Coordinates of C-alpha atoms and ligand atoms in Angstrom, one line a residue:
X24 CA -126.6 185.4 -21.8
X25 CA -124.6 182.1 -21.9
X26 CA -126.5 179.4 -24.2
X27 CA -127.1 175.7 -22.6
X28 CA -124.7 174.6 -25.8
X29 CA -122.3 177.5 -24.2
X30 CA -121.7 176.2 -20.9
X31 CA -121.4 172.6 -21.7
X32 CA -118.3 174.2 -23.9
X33 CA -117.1 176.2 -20.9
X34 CA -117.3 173.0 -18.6
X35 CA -115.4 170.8 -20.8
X36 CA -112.5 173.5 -21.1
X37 CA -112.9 174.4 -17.5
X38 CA -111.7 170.8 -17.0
X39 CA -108.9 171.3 -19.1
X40 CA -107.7 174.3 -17.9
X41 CA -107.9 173.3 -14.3
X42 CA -105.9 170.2 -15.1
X43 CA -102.9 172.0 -16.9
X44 CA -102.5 174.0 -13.7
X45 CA -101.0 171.7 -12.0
X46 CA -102.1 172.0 -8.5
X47 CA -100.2 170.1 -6.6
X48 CA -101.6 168.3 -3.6
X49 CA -102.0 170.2 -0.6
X50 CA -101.7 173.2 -2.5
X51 CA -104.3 176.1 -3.4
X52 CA -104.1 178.6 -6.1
X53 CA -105.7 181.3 -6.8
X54 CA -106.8 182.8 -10.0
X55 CA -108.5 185.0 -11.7
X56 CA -111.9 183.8 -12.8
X57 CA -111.1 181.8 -16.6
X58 CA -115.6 182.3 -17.0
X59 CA -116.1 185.5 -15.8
X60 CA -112.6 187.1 -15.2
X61 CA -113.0 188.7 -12.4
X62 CA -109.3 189.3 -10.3
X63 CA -108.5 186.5 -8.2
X64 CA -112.1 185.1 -7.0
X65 CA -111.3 181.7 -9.1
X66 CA -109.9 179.2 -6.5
X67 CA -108.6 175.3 -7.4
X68 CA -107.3 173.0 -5.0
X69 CA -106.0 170.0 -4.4
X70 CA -106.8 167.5 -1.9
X71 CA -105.5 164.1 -1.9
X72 CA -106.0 164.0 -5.7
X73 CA -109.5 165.4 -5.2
X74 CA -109.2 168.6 -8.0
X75 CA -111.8 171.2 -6.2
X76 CA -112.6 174.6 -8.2
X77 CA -114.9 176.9 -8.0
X78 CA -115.2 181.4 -8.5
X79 CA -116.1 183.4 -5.3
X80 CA -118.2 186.1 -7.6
X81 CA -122.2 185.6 -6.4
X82 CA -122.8 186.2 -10.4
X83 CA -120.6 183.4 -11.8
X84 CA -121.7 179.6 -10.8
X85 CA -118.4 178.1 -12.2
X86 CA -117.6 175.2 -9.5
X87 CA -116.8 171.6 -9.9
X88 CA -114.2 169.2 -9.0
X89 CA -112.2 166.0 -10.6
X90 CA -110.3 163.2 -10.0
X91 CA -106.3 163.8 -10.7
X92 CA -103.4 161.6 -10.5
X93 CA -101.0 162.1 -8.1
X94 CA -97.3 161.7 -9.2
X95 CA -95.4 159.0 -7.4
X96 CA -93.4 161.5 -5.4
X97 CA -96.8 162.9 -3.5
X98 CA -97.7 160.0 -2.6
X99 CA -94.8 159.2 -1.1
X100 CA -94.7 162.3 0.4
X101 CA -98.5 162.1 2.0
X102 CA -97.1 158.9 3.3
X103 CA -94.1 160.1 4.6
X104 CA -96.2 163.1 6.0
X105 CA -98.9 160.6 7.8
X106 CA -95.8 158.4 9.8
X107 CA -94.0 161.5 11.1
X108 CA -97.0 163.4 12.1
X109 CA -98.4 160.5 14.0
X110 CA -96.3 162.2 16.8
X111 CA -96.2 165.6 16.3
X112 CA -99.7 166.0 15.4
X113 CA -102.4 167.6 18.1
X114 CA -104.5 164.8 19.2
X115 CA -108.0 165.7 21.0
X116 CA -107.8 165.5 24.6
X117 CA -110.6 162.6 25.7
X118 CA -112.3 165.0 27.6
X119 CA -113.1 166.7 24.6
X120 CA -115.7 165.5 22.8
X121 CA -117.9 165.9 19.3
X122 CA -120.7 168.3 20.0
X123 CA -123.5 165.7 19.2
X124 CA -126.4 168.3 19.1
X125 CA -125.8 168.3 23.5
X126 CA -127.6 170.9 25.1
X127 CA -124.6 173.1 26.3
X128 CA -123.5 173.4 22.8
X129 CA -126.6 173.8 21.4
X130 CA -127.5 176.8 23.8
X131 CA -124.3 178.3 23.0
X132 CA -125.6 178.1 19.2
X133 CA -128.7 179.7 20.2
X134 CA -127.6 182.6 22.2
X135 CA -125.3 183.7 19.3
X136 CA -127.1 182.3 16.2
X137 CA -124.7 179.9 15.1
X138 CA -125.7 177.2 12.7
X139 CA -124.7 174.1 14.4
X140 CA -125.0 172.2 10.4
X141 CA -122.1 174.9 8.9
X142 CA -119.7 174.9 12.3
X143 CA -117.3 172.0 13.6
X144 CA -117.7 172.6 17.2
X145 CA -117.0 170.4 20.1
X146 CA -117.4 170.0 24.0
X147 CA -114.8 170.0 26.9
X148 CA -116.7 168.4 29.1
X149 CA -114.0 168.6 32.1
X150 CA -114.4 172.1 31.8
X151 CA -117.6 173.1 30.1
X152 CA -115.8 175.1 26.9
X153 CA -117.1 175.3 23.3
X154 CA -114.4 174.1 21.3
X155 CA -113.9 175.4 18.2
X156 CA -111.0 173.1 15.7
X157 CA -108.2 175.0 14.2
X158 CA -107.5 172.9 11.4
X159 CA -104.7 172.9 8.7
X160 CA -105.6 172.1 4.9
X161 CA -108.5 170.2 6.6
X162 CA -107.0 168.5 9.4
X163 CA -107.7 169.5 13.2
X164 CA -103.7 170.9 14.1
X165 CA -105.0 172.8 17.5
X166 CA -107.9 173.7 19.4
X167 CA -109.2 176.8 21.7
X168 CA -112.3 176.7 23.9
X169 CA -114.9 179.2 25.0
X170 CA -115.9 178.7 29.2
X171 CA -119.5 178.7 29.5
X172 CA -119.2 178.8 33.1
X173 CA -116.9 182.2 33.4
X174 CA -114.1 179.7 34.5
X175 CA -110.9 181.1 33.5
X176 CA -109.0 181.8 31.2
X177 CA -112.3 182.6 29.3
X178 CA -110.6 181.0 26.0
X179 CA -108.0 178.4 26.3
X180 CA -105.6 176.9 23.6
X181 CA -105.2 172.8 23.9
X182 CA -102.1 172.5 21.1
X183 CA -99.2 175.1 20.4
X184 CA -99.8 175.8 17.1
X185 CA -99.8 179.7 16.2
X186 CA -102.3 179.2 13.7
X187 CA -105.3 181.2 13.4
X188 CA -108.8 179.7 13.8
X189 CA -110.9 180.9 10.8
X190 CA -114.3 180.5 8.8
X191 CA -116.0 180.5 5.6
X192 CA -114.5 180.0 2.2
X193 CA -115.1 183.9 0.6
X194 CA -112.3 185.5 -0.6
X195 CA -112.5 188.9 1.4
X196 CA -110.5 188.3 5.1
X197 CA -112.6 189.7 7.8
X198 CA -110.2 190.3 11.0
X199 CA -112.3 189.3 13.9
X200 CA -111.2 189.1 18.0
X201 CA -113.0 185.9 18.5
X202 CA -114.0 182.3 17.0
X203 CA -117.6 183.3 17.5
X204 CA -116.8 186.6 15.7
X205 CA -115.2 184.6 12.9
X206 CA -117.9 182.1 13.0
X207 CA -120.5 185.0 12.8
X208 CA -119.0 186.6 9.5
X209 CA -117.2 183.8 7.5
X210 CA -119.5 182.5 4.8
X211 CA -118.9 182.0 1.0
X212 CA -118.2 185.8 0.9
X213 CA -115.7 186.4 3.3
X214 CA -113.4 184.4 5.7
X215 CA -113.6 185.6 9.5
X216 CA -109.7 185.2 10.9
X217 CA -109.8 185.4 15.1
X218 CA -106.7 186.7 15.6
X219 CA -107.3 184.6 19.3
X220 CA -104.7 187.2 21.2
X221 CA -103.5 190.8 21.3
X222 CA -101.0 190.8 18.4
X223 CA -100.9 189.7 14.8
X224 CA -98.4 187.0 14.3
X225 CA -96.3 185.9 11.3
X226 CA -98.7 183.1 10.9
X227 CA -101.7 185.3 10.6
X228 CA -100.1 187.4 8.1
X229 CA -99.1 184.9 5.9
X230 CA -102.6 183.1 5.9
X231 CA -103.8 186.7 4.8
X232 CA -101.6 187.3 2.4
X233 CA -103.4 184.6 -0.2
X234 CA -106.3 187.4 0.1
X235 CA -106.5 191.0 -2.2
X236 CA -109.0 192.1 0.4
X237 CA -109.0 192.3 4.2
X238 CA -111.2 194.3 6.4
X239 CA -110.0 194.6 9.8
X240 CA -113.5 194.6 12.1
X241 CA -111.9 194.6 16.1
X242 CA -113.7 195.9 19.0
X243 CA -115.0 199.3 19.0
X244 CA -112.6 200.4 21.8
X245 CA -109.6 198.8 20.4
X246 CA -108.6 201.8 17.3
X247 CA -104.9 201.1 18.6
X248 CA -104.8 197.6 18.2
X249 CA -106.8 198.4 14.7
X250 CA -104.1 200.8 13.4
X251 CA -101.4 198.9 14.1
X252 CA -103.1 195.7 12.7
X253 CA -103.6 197.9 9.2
X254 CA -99.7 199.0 9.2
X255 CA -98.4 195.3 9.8
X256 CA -100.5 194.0 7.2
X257 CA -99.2 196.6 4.6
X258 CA -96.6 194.4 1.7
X259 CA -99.3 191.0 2.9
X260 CA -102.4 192.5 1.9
X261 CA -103.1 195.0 -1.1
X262 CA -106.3 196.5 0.2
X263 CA -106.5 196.6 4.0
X264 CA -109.7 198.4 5.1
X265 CA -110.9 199.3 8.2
X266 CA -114.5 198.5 9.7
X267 CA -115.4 201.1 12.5
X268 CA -117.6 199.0 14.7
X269 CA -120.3 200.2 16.7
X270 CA -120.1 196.9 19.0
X271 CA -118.7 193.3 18.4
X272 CA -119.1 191.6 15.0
X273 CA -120.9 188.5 16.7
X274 CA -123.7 191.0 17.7
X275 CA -124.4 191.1 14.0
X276 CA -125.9 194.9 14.8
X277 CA -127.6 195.8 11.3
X278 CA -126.0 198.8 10.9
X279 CA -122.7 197.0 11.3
X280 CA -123.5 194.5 8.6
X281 CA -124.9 197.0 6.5
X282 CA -121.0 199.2 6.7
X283 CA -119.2 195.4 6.0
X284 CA -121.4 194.9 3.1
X285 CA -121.1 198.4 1.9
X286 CA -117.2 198.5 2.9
X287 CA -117.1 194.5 0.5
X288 CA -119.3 196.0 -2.3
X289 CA -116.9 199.3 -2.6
X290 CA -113.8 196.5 -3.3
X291 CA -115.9 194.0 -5.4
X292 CA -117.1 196.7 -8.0
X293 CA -113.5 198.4 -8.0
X294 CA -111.9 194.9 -9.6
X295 CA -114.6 194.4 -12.2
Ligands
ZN1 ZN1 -116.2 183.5 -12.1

């Protein structure tokens, strides 16, 4: 049991040992946990000089975050990065708009028990979709949108990115089929990835390669697309696991929460 004299120690050497990492901006590293060491759940980032820490473990509180200088170079560099990407970047259609609590989007909440507060979600209002943001390090780089009208295609991608659209900040991957899917699991446990498509792409792979854990949770009728998925991930991922569904993830069936949190629990007490 930590004393209060304890962890006012810890926190003024946590803030000197995330310092001397030197996380450089943009960039995220991941650690294992300096308080509680457990393997890799201790996460820093950098964001525009904004120093962001904190240990995925539901036992260890260790989180905080502190102002760092940037060197002259990243500056430079973030400026450089915000003149060329003026045209390259994805820019919003104007049909598409923020979801201000509207009714279609707030139906579509409802009927799958999405929390409006914890997902960035807007409207195409030329073709009634949900659209969910892909973003990059923070910043919207694409868009796909779910048709609440059966129009179709029943999702449709706005930019050209080959990113994957994904949720939650835990440090277990989920592989889900669908934003809603990824929506549904990703919390500060795991991460839902919608792979958004039939195949796993480079991008995809390399997003999950920052992860020790991923649990591939597809469509009950899709065991092809699942083995294949766990043989392409083998030399990104160093425990890939397989969830056996008995329907979708965004059903949230209890018994198919109960085998993810028994499948997370078998992972989280083999590292400690
Ligand atoms: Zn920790």
């Amino acid at each position: 049991m930590p004393t209060r004299k304890g962890n006012i120690y810890n926190m003024i050497n946590i803030y000197t040992y995330v310092k001397q990492l030197d996380v450089e901006n943009g960039e995220t590293k991941r650690l294992n946990c300096p308080l509680c060491n457990s393997y890799k759940t201790f996460s820093v980032t950098n964001n525009m000089g904004s120093l962001l820490w904190n240990c995925y473990k539901a036992s260890c509180s260790t989180k905080g975050s502190s102002r760092v200088h940037l060197s002259v170079d990243e500056i430079r560099a973030i400026q450089k990065k915000q003149a060329s990407s003026k045209d390259e970047t994805f820019t919003m259609p104007d049909f598409i708009v923020p979801h201000r609590h509207r009714k279609e989007i707030m139906n579509f909440c409802e009927l799958w028990e999405l929390d409006i507060e914890k997902v960035d979600l807007y409207y195409d209002v030329k073709e009634s979709r949900i659209v969910f943001p892909i973003k990059k390090d923070g910043v919207i780089v694409d868009a796909t949108g779910r048709s609440i009208n059966n129009k179709l295609p029943k999702w449709k991608r706005y930019g050209n990115s080959d990113l994957p659209f994904t949720h939650g900040c835990g440090s277990v991957a989920v592989v889900v089929e669908d934003c809603v899917s990824a929506v549904s699991v990703g919390n500060d446990v795991y991460v839902g990835l919608a792979v958004l498509g039939t195949s796993l792409l480079d991008s995809h792979k390399r997003f999950l390669s920052q992860f020790s854990t991923a649990i591939i949770a597809l469509d009950p009728d899709a065991l092809p697309k699942t083995l294949s998925f766990a043989k392409e991930l083998r030399g990104y991922v160093k425990d890939i696991k397989i969830l056996r569904l008995t329907d979708d993830l965004k059903y949230r069936k209890p018994i198919d929460m109960d085998n993810l949190i028994n499948l997370t629990q078998k992972e989280t007490q083999k590292w400690n």
